[in-house]
Amino acid sequence: NQPPNPAYAPPAAPAPQTTVESRALVSVPPPPPSPERPQAKPEMSRELGLPVVDVVAPADLPGGYHFEAEIEGRRFLATVPNGGVRRGETFSCLMRSLETVGADVPVGRWRDRICDCGTHGFSHPLVINTLLCPLLALGQVMTRLNVDVLGRPLEFKPRSTSWLVMLTVVGFWSGMNILIYGAYNYKWSQNIPLTVADMLAVCTLNAATLFFGIYGTASTRASLREKYMIREHRCFDLEDCCCATFCMPCTICQMARHTASYDHVEAACCTATGLTSEMPPTKSRGNAALDNVYMI
């Protein structure tokens, strides 16, 4: 027997092998999204800042029709959407207050017809002013509507800017015509023939003034219809242009009668509004369901 070698060590037992199980990665589907809540109808219009309400049609009405409605004791002006509605049908519209459209001014219709210029007599200051100087009468209507000389609504409220501008235009037009015809008279007295430039001067001046009056009248009428929600019914949506072109004095007279009740206020020729005093703050009459909105 040999003695044990101290440097000898018995082989170590093999380490137990660990088995690693390979597991496939399984993508867990995300939880199903929760059903979205139905969005409530906005109570305010983002464009105009007016409440949106549901209205029941009192009768079969065409698109664009206007009538008074009431909700929770508040009266407002309802507008029928495009396409019209049937009796009993519910539709949504803006809740436009009647107090924002003017004092004692009909809404959704004209106060009277375009040919009713003699309603208050042909010696009425409005008729005289419209026939003799329609631009001044147009400036008075612009001042009432708070629009500029091109018929565009103003953000601020100057009391007589439009009327003063029209007065300046009329003064310039009168002065230039006096100068031109004075030059004509001088040439005629000196036996000097008139040139083409002389004829073009007077034609250009008067044609430009006429075009300015037609454009201002049509734009002002369009602004008035938009403010009081009066629809066009004739001339294939060119009603404003046709009325201003062919019936300018009558059109201006109709706009003036629409924006002032001459049964309660007195007319004047040479004031910024064409009135001797302010219109009384009476309630607007917007019950278009009972009135004839097809009046022109």
Short mmCIF file of C-alpha atoms in Angstrom, two decimals:
data_model
loop_
_atom_site.label_atom_id
_atom_site.label_comp_id
_atom_site.label_asym_id
_atom_site.label_seq_id
_atom_site.Cartn_x
_atom_site.Cartn_y
_atom_site.Cartn_z
CA ASN A 1 0.00 0.00 0.00
CA GLN A 2 1.38 3.31 -1.07
CA PRO A 3 0.77 6.34 1.10
CA PRO A 4 -1.73 8.84 -0.37
CA ASN A 5 -0.28 11.63 -2.39
CA PRO A 6 -1.16 14.85 -0.70
CA ALA A 7 -1.19 16.74 -4.05
CA TYR A 8 -3.74 14.39 -5.46
CA ALA A 9 -7.36 15.48 -5.36
CA PRO A 10 -10.22 13.37 -6.54
CA PRO A 11 -12.00 14.65 -9.59
CA ALA A 12 -14.87 16.86 -8.75
CA ALA A 13 -18.30 15.66 -9.51
CA PRO A 14 -19.71 17.20 -12.64
CA ALA A 15 -21.96 20.20 -11.96
CA PRO A 16 -25.60 19.56 -12.66
CA GLN A 17 -26.60 21.01 -15.97
CA THR A 18 -29.40 23.59 -15.79
CA THR A 19 -31.87 23.48 -18.60
CA VAL A 20 -33.15 26.83 -19.84
CA GLU A 21 -36.55 26.68 -21.38
CA SER A 22 -36.91 28.93 -24.38
CA ARG A 23 -40.24 30.69 -24.38
CA ALA A 24 -41.58 32.45 -27.40
CA LEU A 25 -42.50 36.10 -26.90
CA VAL A 26 -46.19 36.51 -27.30
CA SER A 27 -47.47 40.01 -27.99
CA VAL A 28 -50.29 40.77 -25.69
CA PRO A 29 -53.01 42.72 -27.47
CA PRO A 30 -53.77 46.05 -25.87
CA PRO A 31 -57.02 46.30 -24.01
CA PRO A 32 -59.91 47.37 -26.15
CA PRO A 33 -60.44 51.13 -26.06
CA SER A 34 -63.23 52.30 -23.93
CA PRO A 35 -66.18 53.51 -25.94
CA GLU A 36 -66.09 57.22 -26.52
CA ARG A 37 -68.74 59.23 -24.90
CA PRO A 38 -71.05 60.99 -27.28
CA GLN A 39 -70.03 64.58 -27.51
CA ALA A 40 -72.67 66.95 -26.36
CA LYS A 41 -73.80 69.58 -28.79
CA PRO A 42 -71.94 72.86 -28.20
CA GLU A 43 -74.04 75.40 -26.45
CA MET A 44 -72.23 78.30 -28.07
CA SER A 45 -71.36 78.97 -31.68
CA ARG A 46 -67.60 79.39 -32.09
CA GLU A 47 -68.01 81.83 -34.98
CA LEU A 48 -70.64 84.19 -33.61
CA GLY A 49 -70.55 83.40 -29.91
CA LEU A 50 -74.33 82.82 -29.84
CA PRO A 51 -76.15 79.96 -28.13
CA VAL A 52 -77.38 77.08 -30.30
CA VAL A 53 -80.89 75.88 -29.52
CA ASP A 54 -83.37 73.35 -30.91
CA VAL A 55 -86.60 74.78 -32.30
CA VAL A 56 -89.79 73.05 -33.41
CA ALA A 57 -91.06 74.40 -36.73
CA PRO A 58 -94.55 75.93 -36.34
CA ALA A 59 -95.34 75.33 -40.04
CA ASP A 60 -93.80 74.26 -43.35
CA LEU A 61 -91.12 76.90 -43.85
CA PRO A 62 -88.53 77.43 -46.62
CA GLY A 63 -84.81 77.70 -45.97
CA GLY A 64 -83.70 81.09 -44.69
CA TYR A 65 -87.10 81.93 -43.18
CA HIS A 66 -87.07 83.90 -39.91
CA PHE A 67 -89.60 83.96 -37.10
CA GLU A 68 -89.81 84.76 -33.41
CA ALA A 69 -89.44 81.90 -30.94
CA GLU A 70 -89.39 81.67 -27.18
CA ILE A 71 -87.44 79.48 -24.75
CA GLU A 72 -87.47 79.82 -20.97
CA GLY A 73 -89.19 83.17 -21.24
CA ARG A 74 -86.59 84.61 -23.65
CA ARG A 75 -87.73 85.63 -27.12
CA PHE A 76 -85.25 85.32 -29.97
CA LEU A 77 -85.09 85.18 -33.74
CA ALA A 78 -84.95 81.67 -35.25
CA THR A 79 -83.61 81.05 -38.76
CA VAL A 80 -84.68 78.02 -40.79
CA PRO A 81 -81.67 76.11 -42.24
CA ASN A 82 -81.13 75.53 -45.94
CA GLY A 83 -83.56 73.06 -47.41
CA GLY A 84 -86.45 74.17 -45.26
CA VAL A 85 -88.36 72.27 -42.56
CA ARG A 86 -91.73 70.60 -42.19
CA ARG A 87 -94.32 71.39 -39.57
CA GLY A 88 -93.36 69.84 -36.23
CA GLU A 89 -89.78 69.12 -37.33
CA THR A 90 -87.01 70.03 -34.89
CA PHE A 91 -84.00 71.95 -36.19
CA SER A 92 -81.02 73.73 -34.63
CA CYS A 93 -80.32 77.42 -35.02
CA LEU A 94 -78.54 80.32 -33.37
CA MET A 95 -80.36 82.07 -30.55
CA ARG A 96 -80.11 85.63 -31.84
CA SER A 97 -81.56 88.25 -29.55
CA LEU A 98 -84.16 90.57 -31.02
CA GLU A 99 -82.56 93.51 -29.25
CA THR A 100 -79.44 93.28 -31.41
CA VAL A 101 -81.13 93.97 -34.72
CA GLY A 102 -82.41 97.49 -34.13
CA ALA A 103 -85.18 99.55 -32.63
CA ASP A 104 -88.66 99.17 -34.12
CA VAL A 105 -87.20 97.74 -37.34
CA PRO A 106 -88.89 94.76 -39.01
CA VAL A 107 -86.76 91.63 -39.19
CA GLY A 108 -86.98 89.11 -42.00
CA ARG A 109 -88.98 91.40 -44.29
CA TRP A 110 -89.06 94.94 -45.64
CA ARG A 111 -91.18 97.54 -43.88
CA ASP A 112 -92.85 98.42 -47.20
CA ARG A 113 -92.29 98.06 -50.91
CA ILE A 114 -89.70 99.81 -53.03
CA CYS A 115 -92.33 101.89 -54.84
CA ASP A 116 -93.97 103.17 -51.64
CA CYS A 117 -92.00 106.41 -51.73
CA GLY A 118 -95.15 108.50 -51.28
CA THR A 119 -96.25 106.76 -48.08
CA HIS A 120 -95.64 109.92 -46.04
CA GLY A 121 -96.37 112.34 -48.89
CA PHE A 122 -94.23 113.56 -51.75
CA SER A 123 -93.33 116.71 -49.83
CA HIS A 124 -91.69 114.63 -47.11
CA PRO A 125 -88.05 115.64 -46.44
CA LEU A 126 -86.91 112.11 -47.24
CA VAL A 127 -88.48 112.19 -50.71
CA ILE A 128 -87.08 115.64 -51.45
CA ASN A 129 -83.62 114.71 -50.23
CA THR A 130 -83.61 111.42 -52.17
CA LEU A 131 -84.68 113.04 -55.45
CA LEU A 132 -82.48 116.15 -55.28
CA CYS A 133 -79.38 114.66 -53.65
CA PRO A 134 -79.51 110.88 -53.34
CA LEU A 135 -75.91 110.59 -52.13
CA LEU A 136 -76.68 112.67 -49.04
CA ALA A 137 -79.73 110.51 -48.30
CA LEU A 138 -77.56 107.43 -48.78
CA GLY A 139 -75.03 108.85 -46.31
CA GLN A 140 -77.80 109.25 -43.74
CA VAL A 141 -78.80 105.61 -44.16
CA MET A 142 -75.14 104.58 -43.83
CA THR A 143 -74.88 106.50 -40.58
CA ARG A 144 -77.92 104.72 -39.17
CA LEU A 145 -76.55 101.32 -40.17
CA ASN A 146 -73.02 102.21 -38.99
CA VAL A 147 -71.36 101.32 -42.30
CA ASP A 148 -68.70 103.17 -44.28
CA VAL A 149 -69.18 104.81 -47.69
CA LEU A 150 -68.61 101.43 -49.39
CA GLY A 151 -71.33 99.73 -47.35
CA ARG A 152 -68.93 97.80 -45.10
CA PRO A 153 -69.85 97.50 -41.39
CA LEU A 154 -67.72 99.54 -39.01
CA GLU A 155 -66.34 98.16 -35.77
CA PHE A 156 -66.59 101.51 -34.01
CA LYS A 157 -69.51 103.90 -34.01
CA PRO A 158 -68.72 107.37 -35.38
CA ARG A 159 -71.82 109.49 -35.43
CA SER A 160 -71.54 111.21 -38.79
CA THR A 161 -68.47 109.94 -40.65
CA SER A 162 -70.31 108.45 -43.62
CA TRP A 163 -72.61 111.41 -43.99
CA LEU A 164 -69.69 113.87 -43.87
CA VAL A 165 -67.80 111.85 -46.48
CA MET A 166 -70.85 111.87 -48.73
CA LEU A 167 -71.20 115.61 -48.18
CA THR A 168 -67.57 116.03 -49.24
CA VAL A 169 -68.11 113.88 -52.34
CA VAL A 170 -71.17 115.91 -53.33
CA GLY A 171 -69.27 119.16 -52.77
CA PHE A 172 -66.33 117.95 -54.86
CA TRP A 173 -68.63 116.77 -57.65
CA SER A 174 -70.51 120.08 -57.69
CA GLY A 175 -67.33 122.15 -57.63
CA MET A 176 -65.69 120.21 -60.45
CA ASN A 177 -68.80 120.49 -62.63
CA ILE A 178 -68.93 124.23 -62.03
CA LEU A 179 -65.27 124.56 -63.03
CA ILE A 180 -65.69 122.42 -66.16
CA TYR A 181 -68.79 124.23 -67.37
CA GLY A 182 -67.13 127.54 -66.53
CA ALA A 183 -64.25 126.54 -68.82
CA TYR A 184 -66.75 125.56 -71.50
CA ASN A 185 -68.44 128.93 -71.25
CA TYR A 186 -65.09 130.73 -71.56
CA LYS A 187 -64.19 128.75 -74.69
CA TRP A 188 -67.58 129.39 -76.22
CA SER A 189 -67.25 133.11 -75.57
CA GLN A 190 -63.83 133.08 -77.25
CA ASN A 191 -65.03 130.95 -80.17
CA ILE A 192 -62.61 128.18 -79.15
CA PRO A 193 -63.85 124.73 -80.13
CA LEU A 194 -64.11 122.09 -77.44
CA THR A 195 -61.59 119.27 -77.62
CA VAL A 196 -62.01 115.57 -76.92
CA ALA A 197 -60.30 116.07 -73.56
CA ASP A 198 -62.94 118.64 -72.60
CA MET A 199 -65.74 116.19 -73.31
CA LEU A 200 -63.97 113.31 -71.57
CA ALA A 201 -63.48 115.41 -68.44
CA VAL A 202 -67.17 115.93 -67.79
CA CYS A 203 -68.10 112.38 -68.86
CA THR A 204 -65.46 110.78 -66.63
CA LEU A 205 -66.40 112.87 -63.61
CA ASN A 206 -70.11 112.14 -63.81
CA ALA A 207 -69.67 108.48 -64.75
CA ALA A 208 -67.34 107.91 -61.80
CA THR A 209 -69.78 109.61 -59.42
CA LEU A 210 -72.67 107.55 -60.78
CA PHE A 211 -70.71 104.29 -60.42
CA PHE A 212 -69.74 105.26 -56.88
CA GLY A 213 -73.39 105.89 -56.01
CA ILE A 214 -74.53 102.59 -57.51
CA TYR A 215 -71.83 100.60 -55.73
CA GLY A 216 -72.46 102.32 -52.39
CA THR A 217 -76.22 101.81 -52.67
CA ALA A 218 -75.91 98.11 -53.56
CA SER A 219 -73.38 97.44 -50.78
CA THR A 220 -75.45 99.31 -48.20
CA ARG A 221 -78.58 97.42 -49.21
CA ALA A 222 -76.69 94.14 -48.89
CA SER A 223 -75.47 95.12 -45.40
CA LEU A 224 -78.99 96.10 -44.40
CA ARG A 225 -80.41 92.80 -45.61
CA GLU A 226 -77.72 90.88 -43.77
CA LYS A 227 -78.32 92.76 -40.53
CA TYR A 228 -82.10 92.37 -40.61
CA MET A 229 -81.99 88.97 -42.35
CA ILE A 230 -83.99 89.84 -45.46
CA ARG A 231 -83.63 87.41 -48.36
CA GLU A 232 -83.37 88.19 -52.05
CA HIS A 233 -86.22 86.88 -54.15
CA ARG A 234 -85.74 88.36 -57.61
CA CYS A 235 -83.13 89.03 -60.29
CA PHE A 236 -81.23 85.76 -59.72
CA ASP A 237 -79.40 86.94 -56.56
CA LEU A 238 -78.59 90.27 -58.24
CA GLU A 239 -81.43 92.13 -56.57
CA ASP A 240 -79.19 94.64 -54.77
CA CYS A 241 -77.28 95.51 -57.93
CA CYS A 242 -80.41 95.81 -60.08
CA CYS A 243 -82.26 97.96 -57.57
CA ALA A 244 -79.26 100.26 -57.14
CA THR A 245 -78.69 100.55 -60.90
CA PHE A 246 -82.21 101.09 -62.17
CA CYS A 247 -84.04 102.43 -59.09
CA MET A 248 -81.40 104.17 -57.00
CA PRO A 249 -83.61 106.95 -55.50
CA CYS A 250 -86.42 104.50 -54.69
CA THR A 251 -83.95 102.03 -53.20
CA ILE A 252 -82.38 104.65 -50.94
CA CYS A 253 -85.82 105.85 -49.93
CA GLN A 254 -86.89 102.31 -49.04
CA MET A 255 -83.78 101.73 -46.90
CA ALA A 256 -84.39 105.01 -45.09
CA ARG A 257 -88.02 104.10 -44.38
CA HIS A 258 -86.97 100.66 -43.19
CA THR A 259 -84.42 101.95 -40.67
CA ALA A 260 -86.68 104.64 -39.18
CA SER A 261 -90.34 104.73 -38.27
CA TYR A 262 -91.44 108.12 -39.57
CA ASP A 263 -94.70 107.70 -37.68
CA HIS A 264 -92.74 108.28 -34.46
CA VAL A 265 -89.80 110.46 -35.51
CA GLU A 266 -89.58 113.55 -37.66
CA ALA A 267 -87.44 113.61 -40.79
CA ALA A 268 -84.86 116.28 -41.61
CA CYS A 269 -82.86 117.02 -44.73
CA CYS A 270 -79.53 118.21 -43.37
CA THR A 271 -78.72 115.99 -40.39
CA ALA A 272 -76.33 113.06 -40.21
CA THR A 273 -79.13 110.52 -39.74
CA GLY A 274 -81.91 112.34 -41.59
CA LEU A 275 -83.86 112.60 -38.33
CA THR A 276 -84.49 115.46 -35.95
CA SER A 277 -84.05 113.16 -32.94
CA GLU A 278 -82.97 109.64 -32.09
CA MET A 279 -85.36 106.77 -32.73
CA PRO A 280 -87.20 105.58 -29.61
CA PRO A 281 -85.84 102.33 -28.14
CA THR A 282 -88.90 100.22 -28.92
CA LYS A 283 -88.87 96.50 -29.46
CA SER A 284 -88.01 95.05 -32.84
CA ARG A 285 -90.79 93.43 -34.73
CA GLY A 286 -89.41 90.14 -36.00
CA ASN A 287 -92.48 87.94 -36.21
CA ALA A 288 -91.83 86.95 -39.79
CA ALA A 289 -94.13 83.98 -39.48
CA LEU A 290 -97.04 86.40 -39.68
CA ASP A 291 -95.55 88.88 -42.12
CA ASN A 292 -94.89 88.73 -45.85
CA VAL A 293 -91.16 88.18 -46.28
CA TYR A 294 -91.43 88.25 -50.08
CA MET A 295 -91.96 92.01 -50.08
CA ILE A 296 -89.49 94.04 -52.12
#
